[in-house]
CSV table of C-alpha atoms in Angstrom, one decimal:
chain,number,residue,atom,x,y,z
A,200,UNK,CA,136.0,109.0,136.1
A,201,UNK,CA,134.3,107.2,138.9
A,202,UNK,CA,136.4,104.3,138.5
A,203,UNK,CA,139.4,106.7,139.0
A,204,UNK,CA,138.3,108.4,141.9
A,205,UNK,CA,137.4,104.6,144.0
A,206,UNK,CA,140.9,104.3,143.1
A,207,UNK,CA,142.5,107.0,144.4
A,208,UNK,CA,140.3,107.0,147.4
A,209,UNK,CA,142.1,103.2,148.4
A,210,UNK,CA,145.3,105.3,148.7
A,211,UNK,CA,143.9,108.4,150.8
A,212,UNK,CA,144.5,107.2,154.8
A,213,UNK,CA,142.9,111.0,156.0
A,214,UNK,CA,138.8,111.4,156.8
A,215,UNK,CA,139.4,115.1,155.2
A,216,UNK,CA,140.8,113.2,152.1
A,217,UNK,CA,137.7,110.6,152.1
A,218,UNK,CA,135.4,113.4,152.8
A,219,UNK,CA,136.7,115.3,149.4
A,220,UNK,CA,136.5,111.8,147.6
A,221,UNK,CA,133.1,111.5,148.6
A,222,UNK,CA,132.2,114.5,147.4
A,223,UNK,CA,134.0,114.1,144.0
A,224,UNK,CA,132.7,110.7,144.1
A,225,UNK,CA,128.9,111.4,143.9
A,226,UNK,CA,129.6,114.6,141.5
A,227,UNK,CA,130.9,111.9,138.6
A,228,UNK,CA,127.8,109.5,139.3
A,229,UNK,CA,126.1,113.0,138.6
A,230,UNK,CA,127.8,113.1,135.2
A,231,UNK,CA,127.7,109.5,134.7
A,232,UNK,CA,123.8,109.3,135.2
A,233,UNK,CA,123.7,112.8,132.7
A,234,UNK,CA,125.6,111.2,129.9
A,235,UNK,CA,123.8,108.0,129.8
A,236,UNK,CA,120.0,109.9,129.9
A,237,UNK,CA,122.3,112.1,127.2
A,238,UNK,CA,123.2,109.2,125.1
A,239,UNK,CA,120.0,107.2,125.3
A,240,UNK,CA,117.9,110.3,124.7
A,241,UNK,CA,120.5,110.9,121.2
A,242,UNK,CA,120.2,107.2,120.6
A,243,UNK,CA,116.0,107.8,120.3
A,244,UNK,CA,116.0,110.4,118.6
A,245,UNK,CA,118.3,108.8,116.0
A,246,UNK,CA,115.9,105.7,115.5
A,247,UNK,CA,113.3,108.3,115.3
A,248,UNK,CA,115.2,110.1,112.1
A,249,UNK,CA,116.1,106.7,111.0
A,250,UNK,CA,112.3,105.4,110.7
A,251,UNK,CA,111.6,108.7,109.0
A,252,UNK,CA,114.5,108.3,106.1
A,253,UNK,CA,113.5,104.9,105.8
A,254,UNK,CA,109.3,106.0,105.0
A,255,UNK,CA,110.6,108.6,103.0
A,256,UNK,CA,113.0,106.3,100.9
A,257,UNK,CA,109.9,103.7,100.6
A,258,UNK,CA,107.7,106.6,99.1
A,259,UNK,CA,109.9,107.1,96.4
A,260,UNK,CA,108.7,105.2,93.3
A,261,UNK,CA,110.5,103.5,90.7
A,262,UNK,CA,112.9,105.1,87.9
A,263,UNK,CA,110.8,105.0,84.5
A,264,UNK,CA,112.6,103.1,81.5
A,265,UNK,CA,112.9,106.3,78.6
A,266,UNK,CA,110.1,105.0,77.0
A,267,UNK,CA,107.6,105.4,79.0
A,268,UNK,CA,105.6,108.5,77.6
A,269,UNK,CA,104.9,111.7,79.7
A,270,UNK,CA,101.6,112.6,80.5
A,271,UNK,CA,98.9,112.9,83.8
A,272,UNK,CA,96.6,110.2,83.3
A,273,UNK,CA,95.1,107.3,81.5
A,274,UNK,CA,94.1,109.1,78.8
A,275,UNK,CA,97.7,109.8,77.8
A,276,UNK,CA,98.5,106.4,78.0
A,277,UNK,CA,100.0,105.0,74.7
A,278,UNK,CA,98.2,102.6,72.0
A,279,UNK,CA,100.6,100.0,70.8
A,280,UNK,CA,98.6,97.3,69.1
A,281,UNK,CA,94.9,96.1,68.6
A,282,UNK,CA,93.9,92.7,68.0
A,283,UNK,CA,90.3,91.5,67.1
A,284,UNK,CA,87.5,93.9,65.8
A,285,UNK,CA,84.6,94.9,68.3
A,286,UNK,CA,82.1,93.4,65.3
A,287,UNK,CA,83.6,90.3,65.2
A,288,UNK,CA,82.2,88.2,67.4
A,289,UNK,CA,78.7,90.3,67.2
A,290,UNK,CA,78.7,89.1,63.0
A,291,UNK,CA,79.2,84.8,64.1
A,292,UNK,CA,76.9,85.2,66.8
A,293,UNK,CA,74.5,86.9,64.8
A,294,UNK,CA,73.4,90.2,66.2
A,295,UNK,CA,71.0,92.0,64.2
A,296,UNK,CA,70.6,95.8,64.3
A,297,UNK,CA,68.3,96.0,67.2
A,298,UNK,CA,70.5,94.0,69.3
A,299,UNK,CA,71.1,96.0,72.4
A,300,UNK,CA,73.7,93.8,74.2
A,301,UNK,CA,73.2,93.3,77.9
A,302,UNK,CA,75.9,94.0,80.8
A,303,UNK,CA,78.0,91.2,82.3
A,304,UNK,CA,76.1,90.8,85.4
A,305,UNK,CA,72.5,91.0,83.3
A,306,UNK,CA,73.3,88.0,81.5
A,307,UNK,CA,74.7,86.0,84.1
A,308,UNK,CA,71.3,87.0,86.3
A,309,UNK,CA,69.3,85.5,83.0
A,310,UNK,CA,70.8,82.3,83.0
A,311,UNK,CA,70.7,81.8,86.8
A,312,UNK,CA,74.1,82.2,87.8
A,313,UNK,CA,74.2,85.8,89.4
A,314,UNK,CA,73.7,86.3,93.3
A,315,UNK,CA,74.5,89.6,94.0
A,316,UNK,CA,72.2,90.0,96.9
A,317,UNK,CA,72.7,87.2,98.3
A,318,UNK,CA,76.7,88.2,98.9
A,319,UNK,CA,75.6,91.6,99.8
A,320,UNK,CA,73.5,90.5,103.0
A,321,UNK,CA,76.5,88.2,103.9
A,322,UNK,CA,79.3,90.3,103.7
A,323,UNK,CA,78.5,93.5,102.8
A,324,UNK,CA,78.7,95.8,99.3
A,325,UNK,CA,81.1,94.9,96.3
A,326,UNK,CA,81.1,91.2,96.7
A,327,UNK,CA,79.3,88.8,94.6
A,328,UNK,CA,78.6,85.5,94.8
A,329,UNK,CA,78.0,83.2,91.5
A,330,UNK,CA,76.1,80.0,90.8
A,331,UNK,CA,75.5,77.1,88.6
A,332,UNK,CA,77.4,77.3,84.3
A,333,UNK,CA,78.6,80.3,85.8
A,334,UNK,CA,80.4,79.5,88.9
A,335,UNK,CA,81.7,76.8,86.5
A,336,UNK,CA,82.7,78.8,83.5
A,337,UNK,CA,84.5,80.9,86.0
A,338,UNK,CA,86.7,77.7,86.9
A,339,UNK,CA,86.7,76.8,83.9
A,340,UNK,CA,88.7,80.1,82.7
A,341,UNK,CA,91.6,79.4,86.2
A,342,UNK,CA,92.2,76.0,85.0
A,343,UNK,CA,92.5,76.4,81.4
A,344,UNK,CA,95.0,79.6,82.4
A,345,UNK,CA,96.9,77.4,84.5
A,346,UNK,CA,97.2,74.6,81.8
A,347,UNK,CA,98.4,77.1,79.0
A,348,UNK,CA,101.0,78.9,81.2
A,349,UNK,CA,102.0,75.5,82.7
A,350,UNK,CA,102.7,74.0,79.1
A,351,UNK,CA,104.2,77.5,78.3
A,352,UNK,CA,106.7,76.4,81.2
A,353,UNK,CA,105.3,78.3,84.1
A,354,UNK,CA,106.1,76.6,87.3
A,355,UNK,CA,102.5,76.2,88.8
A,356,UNK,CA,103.2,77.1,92.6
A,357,UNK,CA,100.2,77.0,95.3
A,358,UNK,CA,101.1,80.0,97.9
A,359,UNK,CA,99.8,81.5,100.9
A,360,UNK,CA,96.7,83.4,100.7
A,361,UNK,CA,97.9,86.0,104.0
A,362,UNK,CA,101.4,87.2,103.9
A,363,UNK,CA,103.5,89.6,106.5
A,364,UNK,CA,104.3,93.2,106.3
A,365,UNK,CA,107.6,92.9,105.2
A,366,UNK,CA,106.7,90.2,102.4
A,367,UNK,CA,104.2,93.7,101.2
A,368,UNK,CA,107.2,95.9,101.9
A,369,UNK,CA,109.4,93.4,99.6
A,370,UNK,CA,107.1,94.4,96.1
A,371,UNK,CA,106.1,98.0,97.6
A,372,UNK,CA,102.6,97.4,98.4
A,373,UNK,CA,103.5,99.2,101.9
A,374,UNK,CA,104.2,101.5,103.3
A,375,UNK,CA,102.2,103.4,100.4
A,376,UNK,CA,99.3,101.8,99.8
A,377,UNK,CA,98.2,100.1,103.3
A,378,UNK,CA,94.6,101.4,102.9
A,379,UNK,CA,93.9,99.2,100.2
A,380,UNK,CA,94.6,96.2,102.1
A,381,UNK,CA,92.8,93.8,104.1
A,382,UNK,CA,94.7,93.9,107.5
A,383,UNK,CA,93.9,90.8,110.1
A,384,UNK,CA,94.0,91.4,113.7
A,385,UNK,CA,97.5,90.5,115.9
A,386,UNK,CA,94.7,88.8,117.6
A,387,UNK,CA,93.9,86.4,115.1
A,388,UNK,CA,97.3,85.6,113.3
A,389,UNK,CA,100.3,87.2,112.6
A,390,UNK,CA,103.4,86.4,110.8
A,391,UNK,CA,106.2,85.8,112.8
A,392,UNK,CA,105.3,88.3,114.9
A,393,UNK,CA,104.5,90.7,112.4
A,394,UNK,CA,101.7,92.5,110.8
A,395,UNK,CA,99.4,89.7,109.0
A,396,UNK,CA,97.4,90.9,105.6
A,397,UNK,CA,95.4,89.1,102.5
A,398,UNK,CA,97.2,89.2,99.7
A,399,UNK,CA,96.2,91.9,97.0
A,400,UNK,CA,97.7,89.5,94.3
A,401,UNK,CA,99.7,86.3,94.1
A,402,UNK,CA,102.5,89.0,92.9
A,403,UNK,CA,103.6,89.1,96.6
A,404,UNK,CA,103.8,85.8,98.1
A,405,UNK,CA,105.2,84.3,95.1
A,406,UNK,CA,107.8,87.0,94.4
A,407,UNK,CA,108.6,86.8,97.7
A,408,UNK,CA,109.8,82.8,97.4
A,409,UNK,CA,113.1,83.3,96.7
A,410,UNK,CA,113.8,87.1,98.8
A,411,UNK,CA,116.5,87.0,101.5
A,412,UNK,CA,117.7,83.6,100.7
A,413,UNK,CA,121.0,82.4,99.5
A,414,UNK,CA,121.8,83.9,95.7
A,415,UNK,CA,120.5,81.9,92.7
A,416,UNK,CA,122.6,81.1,90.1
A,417,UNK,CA,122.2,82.6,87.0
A,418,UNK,CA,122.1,79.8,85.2
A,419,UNK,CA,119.2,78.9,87.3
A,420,UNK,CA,117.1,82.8,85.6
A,421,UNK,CA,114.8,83.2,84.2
A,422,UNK,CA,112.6,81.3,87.1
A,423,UNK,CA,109.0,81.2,85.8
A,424,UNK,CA,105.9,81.1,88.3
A,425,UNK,CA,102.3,80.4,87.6
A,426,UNK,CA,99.6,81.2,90.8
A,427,UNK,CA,96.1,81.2,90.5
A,428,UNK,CA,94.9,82.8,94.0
A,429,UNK,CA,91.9,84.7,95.3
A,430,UNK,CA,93.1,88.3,95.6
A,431,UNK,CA,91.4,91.0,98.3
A,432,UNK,CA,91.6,94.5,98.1
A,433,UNK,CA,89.6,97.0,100.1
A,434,UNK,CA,89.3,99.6,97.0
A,435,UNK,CA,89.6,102.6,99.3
A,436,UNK,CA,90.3,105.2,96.7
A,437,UNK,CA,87.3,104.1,94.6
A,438,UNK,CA,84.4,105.0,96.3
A,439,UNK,CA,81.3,105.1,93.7
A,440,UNK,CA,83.2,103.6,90.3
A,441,UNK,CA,82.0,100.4,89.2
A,442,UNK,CA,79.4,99.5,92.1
A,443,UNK,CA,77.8,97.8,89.4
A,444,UNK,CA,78.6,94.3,88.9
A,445,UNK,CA,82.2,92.1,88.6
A,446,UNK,CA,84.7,94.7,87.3
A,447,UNK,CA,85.3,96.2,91.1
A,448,UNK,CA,85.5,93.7,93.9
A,449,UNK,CA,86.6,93.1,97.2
A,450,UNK,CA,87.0,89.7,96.3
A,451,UNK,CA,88.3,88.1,93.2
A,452,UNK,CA,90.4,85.7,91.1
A,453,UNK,CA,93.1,85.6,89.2
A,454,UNK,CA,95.7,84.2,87.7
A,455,UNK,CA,99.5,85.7,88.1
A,456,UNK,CA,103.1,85.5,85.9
A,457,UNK,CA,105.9,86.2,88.1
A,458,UNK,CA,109.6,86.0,86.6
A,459,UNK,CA,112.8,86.3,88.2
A,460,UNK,CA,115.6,87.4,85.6
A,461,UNK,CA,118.8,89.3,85.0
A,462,UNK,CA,119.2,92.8,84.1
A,463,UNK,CA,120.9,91.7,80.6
A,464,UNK,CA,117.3,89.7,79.9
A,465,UNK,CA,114.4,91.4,81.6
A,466,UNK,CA,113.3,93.5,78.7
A,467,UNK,CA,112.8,90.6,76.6
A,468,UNK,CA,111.2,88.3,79.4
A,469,UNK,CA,108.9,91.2,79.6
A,470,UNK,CA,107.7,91.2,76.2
A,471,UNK,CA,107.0,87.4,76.1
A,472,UNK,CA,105.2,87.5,78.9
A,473,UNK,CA,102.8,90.0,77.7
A,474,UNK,CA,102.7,88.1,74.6
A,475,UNK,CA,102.0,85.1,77.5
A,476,UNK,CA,98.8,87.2,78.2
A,477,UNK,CA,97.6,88.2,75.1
A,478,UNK,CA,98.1,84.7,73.8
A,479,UNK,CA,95.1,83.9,76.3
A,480,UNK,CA,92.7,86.5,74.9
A,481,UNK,CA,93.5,85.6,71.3
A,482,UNK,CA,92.8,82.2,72.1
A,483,UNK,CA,89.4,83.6,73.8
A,484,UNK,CA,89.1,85.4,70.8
A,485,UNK,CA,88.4,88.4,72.9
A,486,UNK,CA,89.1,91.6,70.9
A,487,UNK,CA,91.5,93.9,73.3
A,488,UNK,CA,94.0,96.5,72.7
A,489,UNK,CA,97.7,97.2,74.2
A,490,UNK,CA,99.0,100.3,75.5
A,491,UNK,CA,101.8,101.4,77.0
A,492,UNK,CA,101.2,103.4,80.5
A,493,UNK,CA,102.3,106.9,80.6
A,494,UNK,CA,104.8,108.2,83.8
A,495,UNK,CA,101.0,109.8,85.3
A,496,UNK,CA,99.1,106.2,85.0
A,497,UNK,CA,102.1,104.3,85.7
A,498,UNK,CA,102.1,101.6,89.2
A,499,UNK,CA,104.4,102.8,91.5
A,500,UNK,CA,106.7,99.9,91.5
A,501,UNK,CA,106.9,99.6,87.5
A,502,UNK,CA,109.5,101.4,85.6
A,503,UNK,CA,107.8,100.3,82.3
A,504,UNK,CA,104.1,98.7,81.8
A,505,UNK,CA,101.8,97.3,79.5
A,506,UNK,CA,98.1,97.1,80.0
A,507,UNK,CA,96.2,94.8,77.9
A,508,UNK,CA,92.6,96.0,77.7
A,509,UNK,CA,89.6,93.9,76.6
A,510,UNK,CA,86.5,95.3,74.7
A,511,UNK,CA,83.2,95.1,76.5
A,512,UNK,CA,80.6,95.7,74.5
A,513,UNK,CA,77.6,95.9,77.2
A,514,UNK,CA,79.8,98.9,78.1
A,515,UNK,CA,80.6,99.9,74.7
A,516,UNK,CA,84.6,100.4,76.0
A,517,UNK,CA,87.7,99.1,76.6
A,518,UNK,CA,88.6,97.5,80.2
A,519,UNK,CA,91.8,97.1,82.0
A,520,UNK,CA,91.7,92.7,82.2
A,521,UNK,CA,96.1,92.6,82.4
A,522,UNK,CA,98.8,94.5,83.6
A,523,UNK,CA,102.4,93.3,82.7
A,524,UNK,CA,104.9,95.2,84.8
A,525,UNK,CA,108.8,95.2,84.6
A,526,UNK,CA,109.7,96.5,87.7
A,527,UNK,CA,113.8,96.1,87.3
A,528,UNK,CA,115.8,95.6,90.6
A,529,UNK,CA,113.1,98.0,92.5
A,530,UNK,CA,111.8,95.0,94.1
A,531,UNK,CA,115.0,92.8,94.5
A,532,UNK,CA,116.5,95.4,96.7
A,533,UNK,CA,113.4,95.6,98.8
A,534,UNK,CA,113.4,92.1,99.7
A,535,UNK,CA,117.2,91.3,99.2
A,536,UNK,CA,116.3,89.1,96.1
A,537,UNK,CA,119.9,88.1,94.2
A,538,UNK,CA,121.9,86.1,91.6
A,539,UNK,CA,125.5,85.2,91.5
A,540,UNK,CA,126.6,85.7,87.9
A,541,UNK,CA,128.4,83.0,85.9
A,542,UNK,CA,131.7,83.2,86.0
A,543,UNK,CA,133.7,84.8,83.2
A,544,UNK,CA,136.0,82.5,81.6
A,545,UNK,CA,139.9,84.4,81.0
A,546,UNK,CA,141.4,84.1,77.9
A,547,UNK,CA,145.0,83.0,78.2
A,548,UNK,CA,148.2,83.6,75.9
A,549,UNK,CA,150.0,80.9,75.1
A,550,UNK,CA,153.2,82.3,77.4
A,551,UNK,CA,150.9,82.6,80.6
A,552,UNK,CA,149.3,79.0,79.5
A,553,UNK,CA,153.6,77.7,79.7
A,554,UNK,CA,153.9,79.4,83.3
A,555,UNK,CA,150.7,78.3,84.8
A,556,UNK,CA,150.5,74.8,83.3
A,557,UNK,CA,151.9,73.2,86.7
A,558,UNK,CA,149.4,75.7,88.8
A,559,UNK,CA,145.9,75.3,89.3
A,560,UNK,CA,144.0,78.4,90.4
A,561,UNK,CA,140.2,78.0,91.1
A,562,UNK,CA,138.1,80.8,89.3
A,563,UNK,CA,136.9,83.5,92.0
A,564,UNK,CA,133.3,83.5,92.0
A,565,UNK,CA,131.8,87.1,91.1
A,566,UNK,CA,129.4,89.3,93.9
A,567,UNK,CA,125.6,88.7,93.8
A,568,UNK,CA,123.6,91.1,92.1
A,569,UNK,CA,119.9,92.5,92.3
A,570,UNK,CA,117.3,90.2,90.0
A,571,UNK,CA,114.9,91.9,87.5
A,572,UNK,CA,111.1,90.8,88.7
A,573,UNK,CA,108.2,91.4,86.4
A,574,UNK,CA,105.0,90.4,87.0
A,575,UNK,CA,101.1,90.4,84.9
A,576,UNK,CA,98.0,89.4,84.7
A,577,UNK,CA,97.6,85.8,83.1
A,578,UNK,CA,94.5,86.5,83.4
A,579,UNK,CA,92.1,88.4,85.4
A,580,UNK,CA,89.9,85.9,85.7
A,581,UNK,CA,86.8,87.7,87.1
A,582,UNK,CA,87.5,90.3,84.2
A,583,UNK,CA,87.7,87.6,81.8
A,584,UNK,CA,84.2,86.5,82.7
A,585,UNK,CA,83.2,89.4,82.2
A,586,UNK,CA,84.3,89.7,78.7
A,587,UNK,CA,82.9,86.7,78.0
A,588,UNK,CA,79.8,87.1,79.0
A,589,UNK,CA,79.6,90.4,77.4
A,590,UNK,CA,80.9,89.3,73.9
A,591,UNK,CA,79.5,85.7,73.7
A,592,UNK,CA,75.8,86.5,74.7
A,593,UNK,CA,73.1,85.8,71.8
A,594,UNK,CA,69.9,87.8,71.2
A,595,UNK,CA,67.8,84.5,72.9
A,596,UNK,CA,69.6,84.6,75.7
A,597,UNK,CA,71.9,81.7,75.9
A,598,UNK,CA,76.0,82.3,76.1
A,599,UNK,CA,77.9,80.5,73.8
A,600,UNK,CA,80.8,78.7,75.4
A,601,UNK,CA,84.6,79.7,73.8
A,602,UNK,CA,85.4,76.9,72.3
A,603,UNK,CA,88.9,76.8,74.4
A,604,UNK,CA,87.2,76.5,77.9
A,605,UNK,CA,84.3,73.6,76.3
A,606,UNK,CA,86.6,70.9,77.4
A,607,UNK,CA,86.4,71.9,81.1
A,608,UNK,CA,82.6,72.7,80.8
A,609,UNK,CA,81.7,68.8,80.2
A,610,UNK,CA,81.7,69.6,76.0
A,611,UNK,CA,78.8,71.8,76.4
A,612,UNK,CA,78.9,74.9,73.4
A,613,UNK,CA,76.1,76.7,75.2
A,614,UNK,CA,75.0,78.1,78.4
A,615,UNK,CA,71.1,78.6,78.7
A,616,UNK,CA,68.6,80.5,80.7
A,617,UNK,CA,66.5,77.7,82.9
A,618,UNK,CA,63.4,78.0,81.0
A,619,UNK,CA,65.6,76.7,78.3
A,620,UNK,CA,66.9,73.4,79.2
């Protein structure tokens, strides 16, 4: 409009004409300066709406697989399998009837491994710091994790311990569940500009290897990853559980499966590796139990979960110590995580074999897909200590040593209070 009127003002000779131009002139710069406050006021308000759809989307959880069972809460959660009886252990070790056994954190302060105040004054309430057989038994558990899974055929990979918000975004740690996290200020570091957090589990950075690259091959899939990583969670929703001792930390270890399948295989890569896990408390000969999660107890990324759940008998109960998730595409289509399918071979009559035998036609490669991820404890190894402590501890005092984990603890079967050695 102003363009046209310039235009036909070169052709008007008259000042009555240039005075009308003028006029006309100034009215469409009116319109002109309207339309673009118009359009960039439309244009806001559309990013506006688009942010909104796109936190509402992200707050939707995962489809459950049908067998999942219904219910509110852990207490509906299904039993699957038990291994191990509670007595057990308590009959080689020789407990007699008047045996009380001690919690984890009791034994540990016996044999002069256990610093809880001493983390306290540092760095403040649920963090612990551990000394001595026990610092080492607790290393002892990571690397003999790492050197089953490994010879299992677990890539061991060593990741970064601080990740961005869109790696969190990529396995739907955020936008839900930010106040769990351990943020860093923009001050101290961020990630290419973005948000910077500690990582609530090797889950994130080392599902998030492969996310946004070029498409694996299937024939590359299953892709089998092995992390053991310090993992830091603020435990904002769990104000007053488990103050007491190692089951509810700030900080802790442990040690992570991650695989990266197809849709065809990701149910059956799921069951091995919860048999990975439980493989490591058999070994352990840890007495646990496996249940299947109900839709009410359910993680928000997992359409179908196991938890593996050890006995503790200072605590006379089960604990959580795994959790093997199969969390389908959910995640690959966060974090743009794909394969390109092999391509299907065509079967050929003999008359189309006679009129194509002199032409060559390569095979057209078929469109990426979403992967399957699935991820689980392999295993908790704070948790683990726990267990051990709790199920190996003799009436004198001493903790006998599993006899997996003696060849990383110099040989030594036993563990004893100072007064002893």
């Amino acid at each position: 409009r102003v363009g046209q009127i310039m235009r036909q003002r070169g052709q008007n000779q008259g000042d009555d004409d240039e005075d009308d131009d003028n006029e006309l002139l100034e009215k469409a710069k009116e319109e002109s300066t309207k339309a673009t406050e118009l359009a960039d006021e439309a244009e806001a308000k559309l990013s506006e709406l688009e942010s909104e759809q796109n936190t509402m989307i992200a707050g939707i959880p995962n489809l459950l697989d049908d067998r999942v069972p219904d219910g509110e809460d852990e207490s509906q959660n299904d039993v699957v399998s038990t291994w191990g009886s509670p007595d057990d252990l308590p009959r080689e070790l020789e407990w007699d009837d008047s045996f009380v056994p001690k919690w984890h954190d009791d034994v540990a302060l016996n044999v002069g491994g256990y610093l809880a105040e001493e983390a306290v004054r540092m760095s403040g309430s649920r963090f612990v710091a551990l000394s001595g057989d026990v610092a080492r038994l607790e290393r002892a558990l990571g690397m003999y994790f790492l050197d089953r899974h490994t010879e299992g055929g677990y890539t061991e990979v060593s990741v970064p311990y601080i990740v961005s918000r869109q790696a969190l975004e990529g396995t739907s740690q955020l936008p839900k569940f930010q106040e769990d996290l351990f943020a860093i200020t923009p001050q101290s570091h961020t990630c290419n500009g973005q948000d910077a957090f500690l990582i609530p589990t090797a889950e994130v950075p080392v599902t998030n290897l492969h996310a946004g690259g070029d498409p694996l091959e299937e024939s590359d899939l299953p892709l089998k990853y092995v992390a053991y990583t310090p993992c830091f969670r603020a435990e904002a929703g769990s104000y007053g559980r488990d103050t007491k001792g190692l089951i509810r930390t700030h900080q802790f270890n442990k040690v992570e499966l991650v695989k990266i399948t197809t849709p065809e295989t990701s149910d059956a890569e799921h069951e091995q590796l919860t048999e990975d896990a439980e493989n490591c408390l058999r070994a352990l000969k840890l007495p646990y139990r496996k249940v299947r999660l109900c839709s009410g107890d359910v993680g928000f990324a997992a359409r179908h979960c196991y938890d593996l759940e050890v006995w503790l008998p200072g605590a006379q109960e089960y604990r959580e110590i795994s959790s093997c998730s199969n969390t389908g595409d959910f995640q690959a289509r966060r974090m743009a995580l794909r394969y390109r399918p092999a391509p299907v071979k065509k079967e050929t009559n003999n008359n189309e074999d006679n009129n194509k035998k002199n032409k060559k036609k390569k095979a057209k490669k078929p469109k990426p897909v979403f992967c399957h991820t699935i991820n689980g404890s392999g295993l908790a190894v704070g948790r683990t200590l726990v267990a051990i402590l709790e199920n190996y501890q003799k009436p004198d005092g001493t903790i006998v040593i599993p006899e997996v984990l003696r060849p990383y603890m110099g040989g030594r079967e036993v563990i004893s209070p100072p007064s002893s050695k």
